[in-house]
mmCIF file of C-alpha atoms in Angstrom:
data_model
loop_
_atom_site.group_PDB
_atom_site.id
_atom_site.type_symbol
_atom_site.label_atom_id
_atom_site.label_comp_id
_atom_site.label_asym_id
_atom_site.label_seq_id
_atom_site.Cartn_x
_atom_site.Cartn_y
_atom_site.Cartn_z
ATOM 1 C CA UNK S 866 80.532 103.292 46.912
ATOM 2 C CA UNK S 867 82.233 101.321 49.378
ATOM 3 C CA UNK S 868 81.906 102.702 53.142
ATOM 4 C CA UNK S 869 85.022 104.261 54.845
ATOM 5 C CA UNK S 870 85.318 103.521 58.253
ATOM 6 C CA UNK S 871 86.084 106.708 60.159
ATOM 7 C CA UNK S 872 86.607 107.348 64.031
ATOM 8 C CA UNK S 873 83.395 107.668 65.110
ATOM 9 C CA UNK S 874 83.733 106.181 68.187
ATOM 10 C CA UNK S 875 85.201 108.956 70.885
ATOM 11 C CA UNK S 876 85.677 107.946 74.322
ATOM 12 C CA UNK S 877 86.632 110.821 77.102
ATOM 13 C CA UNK S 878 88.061 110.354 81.083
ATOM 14 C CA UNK S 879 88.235 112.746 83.319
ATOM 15 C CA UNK S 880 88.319 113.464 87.590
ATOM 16 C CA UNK S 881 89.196 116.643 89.166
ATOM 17 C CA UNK S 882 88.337 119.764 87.373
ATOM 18 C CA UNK S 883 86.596 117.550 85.062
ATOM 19 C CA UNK S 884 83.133 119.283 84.818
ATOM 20 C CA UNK S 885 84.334 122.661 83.432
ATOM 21 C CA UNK S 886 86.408 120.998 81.136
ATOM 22 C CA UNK S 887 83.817 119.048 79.334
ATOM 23 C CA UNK S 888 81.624 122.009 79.555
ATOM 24 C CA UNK S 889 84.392 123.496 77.480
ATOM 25 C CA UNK S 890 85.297 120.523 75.508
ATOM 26 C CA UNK S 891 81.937 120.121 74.137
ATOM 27 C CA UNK S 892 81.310 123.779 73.195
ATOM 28 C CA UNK S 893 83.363 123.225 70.606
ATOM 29 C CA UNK S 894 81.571 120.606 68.957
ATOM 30 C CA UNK S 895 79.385 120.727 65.609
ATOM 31 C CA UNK S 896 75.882 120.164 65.691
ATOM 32 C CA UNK S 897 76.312 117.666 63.101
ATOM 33 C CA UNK S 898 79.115 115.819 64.992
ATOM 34 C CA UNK S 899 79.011 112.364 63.071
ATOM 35 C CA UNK S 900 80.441 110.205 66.147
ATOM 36 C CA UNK S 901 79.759 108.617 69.522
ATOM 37 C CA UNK S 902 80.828 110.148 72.348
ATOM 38 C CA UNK S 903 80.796 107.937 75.345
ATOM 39 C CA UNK S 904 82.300 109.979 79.129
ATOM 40 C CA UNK S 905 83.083 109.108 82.278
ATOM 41 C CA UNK S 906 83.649 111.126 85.149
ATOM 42 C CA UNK S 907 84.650 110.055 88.348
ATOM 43 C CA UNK S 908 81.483 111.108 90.743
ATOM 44 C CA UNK S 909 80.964 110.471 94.194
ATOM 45 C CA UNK S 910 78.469 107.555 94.704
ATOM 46 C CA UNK S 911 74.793 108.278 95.577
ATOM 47 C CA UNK S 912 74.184 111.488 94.199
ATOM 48 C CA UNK S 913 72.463 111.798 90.853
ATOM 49 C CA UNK S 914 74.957 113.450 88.614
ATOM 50 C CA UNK S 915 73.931 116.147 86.262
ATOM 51 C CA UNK S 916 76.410 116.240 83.933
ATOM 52 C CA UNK S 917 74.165 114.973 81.529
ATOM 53 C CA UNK S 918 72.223 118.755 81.420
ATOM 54 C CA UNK S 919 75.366 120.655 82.146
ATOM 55 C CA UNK S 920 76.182 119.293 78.634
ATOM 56 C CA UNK S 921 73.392 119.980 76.668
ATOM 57 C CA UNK S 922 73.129 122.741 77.685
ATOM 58 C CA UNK S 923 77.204 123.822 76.939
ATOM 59 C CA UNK S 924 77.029 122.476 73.556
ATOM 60 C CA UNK S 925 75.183 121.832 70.896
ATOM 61 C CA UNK S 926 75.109 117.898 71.142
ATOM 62 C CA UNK S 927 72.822 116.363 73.514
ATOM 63 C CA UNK S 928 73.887 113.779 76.180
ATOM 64 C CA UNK S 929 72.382 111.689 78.415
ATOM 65 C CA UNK S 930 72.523 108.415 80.910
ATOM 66 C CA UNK S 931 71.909 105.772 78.713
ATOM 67 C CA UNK S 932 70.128 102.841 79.712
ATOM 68 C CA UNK S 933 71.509 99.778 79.764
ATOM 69 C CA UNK S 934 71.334 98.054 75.997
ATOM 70 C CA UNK S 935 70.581 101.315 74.329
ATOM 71 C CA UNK S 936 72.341 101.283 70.486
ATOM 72 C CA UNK S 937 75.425 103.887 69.996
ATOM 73 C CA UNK S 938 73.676 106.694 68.217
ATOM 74 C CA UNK S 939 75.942 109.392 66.149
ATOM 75 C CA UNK S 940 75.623 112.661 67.602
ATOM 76 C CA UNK S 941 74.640 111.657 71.189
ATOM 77 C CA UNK S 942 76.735 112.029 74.112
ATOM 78 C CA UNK S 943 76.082 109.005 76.353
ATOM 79 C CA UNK S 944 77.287 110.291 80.338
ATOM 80 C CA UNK S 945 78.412 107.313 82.983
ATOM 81 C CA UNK S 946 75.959 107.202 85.977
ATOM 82 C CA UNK S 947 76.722 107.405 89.095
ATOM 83 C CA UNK S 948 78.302 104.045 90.692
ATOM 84 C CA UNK S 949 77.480 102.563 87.347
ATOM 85 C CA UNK S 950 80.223 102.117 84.436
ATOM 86 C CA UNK S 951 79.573 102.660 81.185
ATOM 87 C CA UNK S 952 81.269 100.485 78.798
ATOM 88 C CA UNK S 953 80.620 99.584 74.872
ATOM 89 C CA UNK S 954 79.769 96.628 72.817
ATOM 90 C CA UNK S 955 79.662 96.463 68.899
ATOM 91 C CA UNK S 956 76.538 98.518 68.409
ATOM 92 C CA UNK S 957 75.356 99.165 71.960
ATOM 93 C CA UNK S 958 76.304 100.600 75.232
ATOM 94 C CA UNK S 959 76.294 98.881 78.639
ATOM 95 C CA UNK S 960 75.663 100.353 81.829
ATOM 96 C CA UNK S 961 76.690 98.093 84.732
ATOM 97 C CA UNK S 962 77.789 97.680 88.403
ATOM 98 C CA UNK S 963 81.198 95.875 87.580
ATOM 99 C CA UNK S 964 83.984 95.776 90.029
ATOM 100 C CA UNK S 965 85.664 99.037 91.141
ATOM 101 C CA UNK S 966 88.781 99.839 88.998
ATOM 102 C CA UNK S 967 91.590 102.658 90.950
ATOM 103 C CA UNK S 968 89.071 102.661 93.589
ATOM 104 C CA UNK S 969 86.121 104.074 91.432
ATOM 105 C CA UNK S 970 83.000 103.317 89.800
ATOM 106 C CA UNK S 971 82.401 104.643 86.801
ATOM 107 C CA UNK S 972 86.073 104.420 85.993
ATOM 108 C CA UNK S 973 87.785 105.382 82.491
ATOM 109 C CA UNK S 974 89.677 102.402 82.155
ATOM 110 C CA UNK S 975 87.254 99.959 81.792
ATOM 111 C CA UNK S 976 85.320 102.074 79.133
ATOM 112 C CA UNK S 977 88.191 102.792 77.284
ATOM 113 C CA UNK S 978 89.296 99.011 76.882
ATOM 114 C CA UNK S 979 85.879 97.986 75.961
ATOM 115 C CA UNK S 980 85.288 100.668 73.065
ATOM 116 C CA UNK S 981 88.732 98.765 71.977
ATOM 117 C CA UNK S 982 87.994 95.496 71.975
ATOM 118 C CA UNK S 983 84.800 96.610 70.569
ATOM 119 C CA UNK S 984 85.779 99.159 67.289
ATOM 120 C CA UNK S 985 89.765 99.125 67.199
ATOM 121 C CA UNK S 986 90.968 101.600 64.973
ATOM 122 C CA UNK S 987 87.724 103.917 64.850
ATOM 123 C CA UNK S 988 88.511 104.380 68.349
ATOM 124 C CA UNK S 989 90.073 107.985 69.630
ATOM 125 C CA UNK S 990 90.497 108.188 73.195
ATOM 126 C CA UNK S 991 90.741 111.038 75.594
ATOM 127 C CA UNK S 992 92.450 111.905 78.616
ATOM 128 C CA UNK S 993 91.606 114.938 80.245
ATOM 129 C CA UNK S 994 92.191 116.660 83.456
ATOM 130 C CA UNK S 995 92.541 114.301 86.640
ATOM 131 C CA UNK S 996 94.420 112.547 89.892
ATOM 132 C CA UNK S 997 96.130 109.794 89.828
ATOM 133 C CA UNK S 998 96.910 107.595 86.592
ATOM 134 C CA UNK S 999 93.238 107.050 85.796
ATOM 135 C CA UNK S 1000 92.841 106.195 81.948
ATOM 136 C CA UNK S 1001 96.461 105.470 81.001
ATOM 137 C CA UNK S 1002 96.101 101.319 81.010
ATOM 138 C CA UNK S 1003 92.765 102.133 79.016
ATOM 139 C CA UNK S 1004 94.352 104.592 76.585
ATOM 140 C CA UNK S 1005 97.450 101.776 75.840
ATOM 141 C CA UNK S 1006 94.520 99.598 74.964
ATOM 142 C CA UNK S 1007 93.087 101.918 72.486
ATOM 143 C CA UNK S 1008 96.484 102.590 71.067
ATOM 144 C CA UNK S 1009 97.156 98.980 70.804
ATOM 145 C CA UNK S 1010 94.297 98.235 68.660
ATOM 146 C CA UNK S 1011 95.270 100.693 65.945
ATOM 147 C CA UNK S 1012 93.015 103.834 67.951
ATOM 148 C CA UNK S 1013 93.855 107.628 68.306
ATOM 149 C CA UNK S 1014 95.356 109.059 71.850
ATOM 150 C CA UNK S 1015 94.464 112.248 72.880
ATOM 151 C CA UNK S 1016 95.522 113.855 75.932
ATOM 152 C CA UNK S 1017 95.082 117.060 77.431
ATOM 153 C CA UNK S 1018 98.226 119.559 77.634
ATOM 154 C CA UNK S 1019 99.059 119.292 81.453
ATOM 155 C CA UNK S 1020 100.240 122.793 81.819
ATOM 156 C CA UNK S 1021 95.883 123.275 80.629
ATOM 157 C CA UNK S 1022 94.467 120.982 82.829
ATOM 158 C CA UNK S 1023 93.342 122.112 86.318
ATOM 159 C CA UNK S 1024 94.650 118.458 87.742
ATOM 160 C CA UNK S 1025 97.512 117.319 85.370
ATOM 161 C CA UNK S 1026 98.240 113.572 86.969
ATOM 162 C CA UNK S 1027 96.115 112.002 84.736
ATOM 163 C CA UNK S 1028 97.468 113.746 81.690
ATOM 164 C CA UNK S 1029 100.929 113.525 82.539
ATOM 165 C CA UNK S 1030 101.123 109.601 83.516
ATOM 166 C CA UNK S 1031 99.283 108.974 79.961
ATOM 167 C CA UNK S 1032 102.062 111.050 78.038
ATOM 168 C CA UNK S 1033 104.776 109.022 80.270
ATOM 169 C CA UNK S 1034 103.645 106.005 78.944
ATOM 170 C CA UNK S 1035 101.406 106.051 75.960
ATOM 171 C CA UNK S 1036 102.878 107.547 72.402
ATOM 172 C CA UNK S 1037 99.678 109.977 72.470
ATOM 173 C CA UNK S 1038 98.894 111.337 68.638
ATOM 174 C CA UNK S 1039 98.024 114.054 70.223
ATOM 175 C CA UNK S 1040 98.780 116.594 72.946
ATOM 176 C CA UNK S 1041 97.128 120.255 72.929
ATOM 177 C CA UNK S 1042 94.336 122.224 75.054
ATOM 178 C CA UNK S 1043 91.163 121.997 75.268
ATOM 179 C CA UNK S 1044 90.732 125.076 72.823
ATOM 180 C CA UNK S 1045 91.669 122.560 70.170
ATOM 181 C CA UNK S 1046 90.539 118.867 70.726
ATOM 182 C CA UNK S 1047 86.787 119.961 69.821
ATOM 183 C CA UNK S 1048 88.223 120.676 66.549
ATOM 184 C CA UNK S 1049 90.503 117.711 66.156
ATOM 185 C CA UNK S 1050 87.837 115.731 67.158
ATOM 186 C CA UNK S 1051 85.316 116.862 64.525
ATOM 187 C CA UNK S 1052 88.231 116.437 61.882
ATOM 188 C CA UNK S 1053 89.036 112.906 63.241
ATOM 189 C CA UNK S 1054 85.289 111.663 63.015
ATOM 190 C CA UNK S 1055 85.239 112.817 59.170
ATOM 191 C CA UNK S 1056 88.873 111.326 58.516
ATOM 192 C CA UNK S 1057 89.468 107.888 57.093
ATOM 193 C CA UNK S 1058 91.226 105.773 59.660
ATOM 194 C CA UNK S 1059 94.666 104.704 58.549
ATOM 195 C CA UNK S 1060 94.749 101.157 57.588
ATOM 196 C CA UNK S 1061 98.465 101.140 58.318
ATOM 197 C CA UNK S 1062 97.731 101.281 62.125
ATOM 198 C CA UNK S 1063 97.799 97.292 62.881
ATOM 199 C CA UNK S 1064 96.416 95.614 65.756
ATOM 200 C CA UNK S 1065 99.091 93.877 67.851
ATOM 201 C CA UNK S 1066 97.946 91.751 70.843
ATOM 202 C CA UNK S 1067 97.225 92.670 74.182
ATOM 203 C CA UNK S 1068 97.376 90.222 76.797
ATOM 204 C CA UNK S 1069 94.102 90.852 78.804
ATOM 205 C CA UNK S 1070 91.523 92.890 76.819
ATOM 206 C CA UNK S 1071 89.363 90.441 76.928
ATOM 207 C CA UNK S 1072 89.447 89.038 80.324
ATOM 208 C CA UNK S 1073 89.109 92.943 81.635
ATOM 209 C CA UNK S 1074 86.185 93.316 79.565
ATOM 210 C CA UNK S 1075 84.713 89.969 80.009
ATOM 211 C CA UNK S 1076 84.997 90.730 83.935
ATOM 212 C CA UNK S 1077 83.299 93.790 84.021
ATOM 213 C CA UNK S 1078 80.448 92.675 81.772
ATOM 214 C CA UNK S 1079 80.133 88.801 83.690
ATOM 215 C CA UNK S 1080 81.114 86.589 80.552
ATOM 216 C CA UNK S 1081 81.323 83.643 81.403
ATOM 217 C CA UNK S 1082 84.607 82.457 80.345
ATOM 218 C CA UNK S 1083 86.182 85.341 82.129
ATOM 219 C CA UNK S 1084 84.448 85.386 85.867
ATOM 220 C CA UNK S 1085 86.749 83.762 88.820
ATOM 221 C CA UNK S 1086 89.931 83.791 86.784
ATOM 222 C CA UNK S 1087 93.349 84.584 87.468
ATOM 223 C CA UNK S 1088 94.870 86.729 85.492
ATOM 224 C CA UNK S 1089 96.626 85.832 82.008
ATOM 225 C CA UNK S 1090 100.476 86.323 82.711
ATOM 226 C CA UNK S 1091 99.948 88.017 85.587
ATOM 227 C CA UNK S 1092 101.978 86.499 89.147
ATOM 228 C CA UNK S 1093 100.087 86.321 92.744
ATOM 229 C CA UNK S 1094 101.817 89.497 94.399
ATOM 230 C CA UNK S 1095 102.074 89.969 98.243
ATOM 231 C CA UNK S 1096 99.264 92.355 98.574
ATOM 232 C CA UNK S 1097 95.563 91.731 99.067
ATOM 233 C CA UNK S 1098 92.331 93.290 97.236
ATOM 234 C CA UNK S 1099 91.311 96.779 99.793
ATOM 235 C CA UNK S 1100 87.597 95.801 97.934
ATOM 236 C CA UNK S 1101 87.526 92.381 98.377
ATOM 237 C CA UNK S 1102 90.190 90.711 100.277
ATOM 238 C CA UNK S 1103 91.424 88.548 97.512
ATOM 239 C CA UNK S 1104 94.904 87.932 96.113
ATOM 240 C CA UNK S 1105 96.460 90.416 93.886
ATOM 241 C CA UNK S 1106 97.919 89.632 91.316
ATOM 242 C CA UNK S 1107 100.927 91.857 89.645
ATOM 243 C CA UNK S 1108 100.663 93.024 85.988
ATOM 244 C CA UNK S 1109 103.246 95.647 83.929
ATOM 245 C CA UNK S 1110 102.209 96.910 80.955
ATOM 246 C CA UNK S 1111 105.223 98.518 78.843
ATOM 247 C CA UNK S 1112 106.381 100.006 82.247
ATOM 248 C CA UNK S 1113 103.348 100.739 84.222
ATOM 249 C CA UNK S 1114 102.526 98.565 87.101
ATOM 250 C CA UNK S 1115 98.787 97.088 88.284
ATOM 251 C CA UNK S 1116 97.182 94.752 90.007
ATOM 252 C CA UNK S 1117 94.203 92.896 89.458
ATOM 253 C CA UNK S 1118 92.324 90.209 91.572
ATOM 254 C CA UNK S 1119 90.160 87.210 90.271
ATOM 255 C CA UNK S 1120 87.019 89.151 89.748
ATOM 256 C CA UNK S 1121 88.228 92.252 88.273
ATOM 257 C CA UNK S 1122 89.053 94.858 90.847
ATOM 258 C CA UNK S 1123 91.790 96.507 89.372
ATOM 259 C CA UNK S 1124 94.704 99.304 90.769
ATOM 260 C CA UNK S 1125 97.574 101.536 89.568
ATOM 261 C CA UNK S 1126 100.544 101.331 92.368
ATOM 262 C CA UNK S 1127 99.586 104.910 92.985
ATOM 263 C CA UNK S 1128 95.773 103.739 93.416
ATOM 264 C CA UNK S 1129 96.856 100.644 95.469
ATOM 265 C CA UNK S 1130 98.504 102.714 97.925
ATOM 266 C CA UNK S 1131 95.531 105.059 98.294
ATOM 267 C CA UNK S 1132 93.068 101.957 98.680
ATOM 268 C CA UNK S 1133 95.034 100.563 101.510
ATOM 269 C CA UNK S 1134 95.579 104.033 103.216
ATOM 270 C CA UNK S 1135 90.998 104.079 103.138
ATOM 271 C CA UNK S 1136 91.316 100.189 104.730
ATOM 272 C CA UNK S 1137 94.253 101.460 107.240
ATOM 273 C CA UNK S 1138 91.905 104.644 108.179
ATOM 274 C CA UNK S 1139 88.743 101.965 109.073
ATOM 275 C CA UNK S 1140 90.548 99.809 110.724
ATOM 276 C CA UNK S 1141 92.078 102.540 112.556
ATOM 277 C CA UNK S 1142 88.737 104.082 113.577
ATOM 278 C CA UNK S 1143 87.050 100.519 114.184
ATOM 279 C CA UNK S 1144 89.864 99.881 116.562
ATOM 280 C CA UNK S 1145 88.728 103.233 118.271
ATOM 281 C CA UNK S 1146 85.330 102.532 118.233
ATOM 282 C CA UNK S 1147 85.794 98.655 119.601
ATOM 283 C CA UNK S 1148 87.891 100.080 122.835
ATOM 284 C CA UNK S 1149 85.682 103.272 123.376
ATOM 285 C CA UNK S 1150 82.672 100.671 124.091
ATOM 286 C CA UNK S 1151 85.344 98.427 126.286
ATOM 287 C CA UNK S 1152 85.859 101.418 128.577
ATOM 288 C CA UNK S 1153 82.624 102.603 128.731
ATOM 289 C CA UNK S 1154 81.381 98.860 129.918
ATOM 290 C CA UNK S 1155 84.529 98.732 132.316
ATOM 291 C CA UNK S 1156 83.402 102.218 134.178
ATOM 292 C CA UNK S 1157 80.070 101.278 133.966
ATOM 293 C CA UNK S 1158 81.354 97.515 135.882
ATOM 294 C CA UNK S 1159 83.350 100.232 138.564
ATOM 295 C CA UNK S 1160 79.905 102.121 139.197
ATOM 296 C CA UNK S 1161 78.587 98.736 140.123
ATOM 297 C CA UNK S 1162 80.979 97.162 141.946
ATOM 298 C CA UNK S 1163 81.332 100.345 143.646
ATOM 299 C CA UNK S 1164 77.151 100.845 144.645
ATOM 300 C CA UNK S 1165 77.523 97.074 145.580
ATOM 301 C CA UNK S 1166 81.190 97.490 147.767
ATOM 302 C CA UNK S 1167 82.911 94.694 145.711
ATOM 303 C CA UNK S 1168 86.165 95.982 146.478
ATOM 304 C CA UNK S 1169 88.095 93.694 144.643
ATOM 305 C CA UNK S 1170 86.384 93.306 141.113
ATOM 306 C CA UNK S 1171 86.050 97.579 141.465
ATOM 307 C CA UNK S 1172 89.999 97.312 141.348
ATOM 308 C CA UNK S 1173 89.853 95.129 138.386
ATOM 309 C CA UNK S 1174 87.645 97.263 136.700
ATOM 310 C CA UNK S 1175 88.987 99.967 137.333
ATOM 311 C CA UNK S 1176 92.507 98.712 135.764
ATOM 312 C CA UNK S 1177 90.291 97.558 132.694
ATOM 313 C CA UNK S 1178 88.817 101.205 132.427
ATOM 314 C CA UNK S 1179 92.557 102.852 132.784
ATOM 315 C CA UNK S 1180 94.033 100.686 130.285
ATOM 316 C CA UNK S 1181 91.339 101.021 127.602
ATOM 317 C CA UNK S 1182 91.193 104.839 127.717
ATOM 318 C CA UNK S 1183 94.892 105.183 127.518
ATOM 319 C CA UNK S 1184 94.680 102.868 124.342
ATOM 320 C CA UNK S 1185 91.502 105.008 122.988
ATOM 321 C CA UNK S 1186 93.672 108.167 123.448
ATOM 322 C CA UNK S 1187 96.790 106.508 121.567
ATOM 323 C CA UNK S 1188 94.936 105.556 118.712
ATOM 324 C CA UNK S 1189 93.294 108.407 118.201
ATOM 325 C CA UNK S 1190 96.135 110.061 118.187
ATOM 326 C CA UNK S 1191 97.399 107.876 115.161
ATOM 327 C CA UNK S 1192 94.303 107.852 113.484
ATOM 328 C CA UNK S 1193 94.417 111.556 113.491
ATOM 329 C CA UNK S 1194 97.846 111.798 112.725
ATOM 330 C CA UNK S 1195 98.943 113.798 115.727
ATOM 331 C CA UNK S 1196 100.913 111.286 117.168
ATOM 332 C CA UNK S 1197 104.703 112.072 117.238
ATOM 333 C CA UNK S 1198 106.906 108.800 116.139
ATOM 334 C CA UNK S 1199 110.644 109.082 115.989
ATOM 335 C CA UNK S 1200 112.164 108.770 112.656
ATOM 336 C CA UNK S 1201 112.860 106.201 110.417
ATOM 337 C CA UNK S 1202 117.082 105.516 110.280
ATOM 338 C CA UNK S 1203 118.133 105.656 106.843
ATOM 339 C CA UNK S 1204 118.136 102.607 104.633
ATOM 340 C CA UNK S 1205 121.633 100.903 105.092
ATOM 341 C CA UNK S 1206 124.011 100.588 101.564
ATOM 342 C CA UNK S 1207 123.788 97.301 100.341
ATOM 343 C CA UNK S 1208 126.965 97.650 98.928
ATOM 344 C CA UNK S 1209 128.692 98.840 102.017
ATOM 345 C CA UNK S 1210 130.503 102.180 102.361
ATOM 346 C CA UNK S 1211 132.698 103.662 99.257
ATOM 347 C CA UNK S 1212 136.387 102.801 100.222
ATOM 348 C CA UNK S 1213 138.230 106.352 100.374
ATOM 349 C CA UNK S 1214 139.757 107.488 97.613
ATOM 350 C CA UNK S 1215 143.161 107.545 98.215
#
């Protein structure tokens, strides 16, 4: 009898709240589940995460950190490491320190368009709790190659952003609590995929991939139909160039570091904040060095460089105390006028 390709291949994102959820997710699953489940969850880097035990010991199905190379296994949960992310290849699992993606490493998004590029329609992603718009570019990937979305209701999760931006702009399959996706999932990974769900193309799945895994066809590239924007990479410096995908908007620099507006904005608020404090840090040590010049013009009666000093010492502090003040956000600025009508005032009715 001929072999029915089913989704076996079930690939979860999640951020804030996102331990107790999984812990509750995975309750729910058979012993015998007959798929891969590959997570990530966004962890801080250089802690060990033990999400891996939490599991197994939540639910019947053990998980683990995989190493890198090890074959996809039915009935295994496979965990992303810490500052590593896990991604998938036809018949194996990849564990790697690829670019950043929304300012995180693991990240869902990268994960989620490799296990679609990799098994198409046996795919079923899903979205859980979260900030930010993490795994909604991944989860259009997943759709787009004939895969099931899941998201989590947002009125269930403890952080709905993530949830919410997927529904916005992905036509999930599904949308219920995490009561019932253990269930669905078991029923999906026993259920025939539908042969009516086509492929259709998708402009960059394989560059993205390619440029978190170092093919070589995909490393220092622009890219594909994507136009230099004005903003530069908060990782690397690099140009970014702008990308919108059925409505959502990213950017993406030549080797692979990769942002949501929403996650733009908070990457250049981190560079803002160490600039800020480097600023701080660079004037603190001029005034120190200028009062320690007054002390010795002072011991040696140099009456002229202690004025100059002095000055130098003055004007140093008072820029130390303004920029902490920014930096701390303490600093009171007058507001912003309004933005002017480019269509002028209305005319009155008369």
């Amino acid at each position: 009898m001929a072999r029915r390709d089913t989704h076996d291949i079930i690939v979860i994102g999640a951020s804030m709240g996102g331990v107790e959820a999984l812990q509750r997710l995975v309750a729910r699953f058979p012993k015998d589940l007959p798929a891969t489940v590959c997570v990530v969850l966004h962890l801080p880097t250089g802690y060990r995460s033990k999400l891996p035990e939490i599991l197994s010991r939540s639910g019947p199905v053990p998980a683990s950190h995989p190493e890198d190379g090890e074959p996809l296994r039915p009935g295994c949960i496979y965990v992303a490491p810490s500052d590593r992310h896990l991604l998938v290849e036809p018949g194996r699992v990849r564990v790697v320190r690829g670019p950043r993606e929304n300012n995180h490493r693991p990240a869902v998004d990268p994960l989620f368009r490799s296990a679609a590029l990799a098994y198409g329609a046996r795919v079923v992603g899903v979205v859980l709790t979260g900030a930010l718009n993490c795994g909604t570019s991944g989860l259009m990937a997943i759709k787009s190659q004939g895969g099931v979305a899941v998201v989590q209701e947002p009125t269930d999760a403890y952080c709905a952003d993530m949830p919410r931006s997927a529904l916005e702009y992905v036509a999930a399959d599904y949308c219920m609590p995490l009561t019932e996706i253990g269930g669905l999932l078991d029923r999906l990974a026993r259920t025939p995929i539908d042969t009516s769900r086509k492929r259709r193309p998708y402009r960059m799945l394989e560059q993205e991939v390619g440029s978190q895994l170092s093919y070589p066809d995909a490393i220092d590239k622009p890219p594909e139909n994507g136009n230099p924007s004005h903003f530069s990479c908060p990782d690397c410096g690099g140009v970014l160039f702008e990308l919108s995908e059925e409505g959502l908007l990213r950017f993406r620099c030549r080797v692979g570091h990769d942002y949501t507006a929403e996650a733009l904005g908070e990457g250049q608020q981190s560079s803002v904040d160490a600039a800020l404090w480097a600023a701080v840090r660079a004037l603190e040590e001029r005034a120190a060095l200028a009062r320690r010049l007054v002390a010795r013009a002072r011991e040696h009666k140099q009456s002229i460089s202690l004025t100059r000093f002095e000055a130098q010492a003055r004007e140093a502090e008072q820029h130390v105390l303004l920029l902490r003040q920014v930096a701390l956000g303490t600093l009171s600025l007058p507001s912003a006028p309004p933005p002017k009508d480019p269509e002028g005032p209305e005319e009155p009715s008369t």
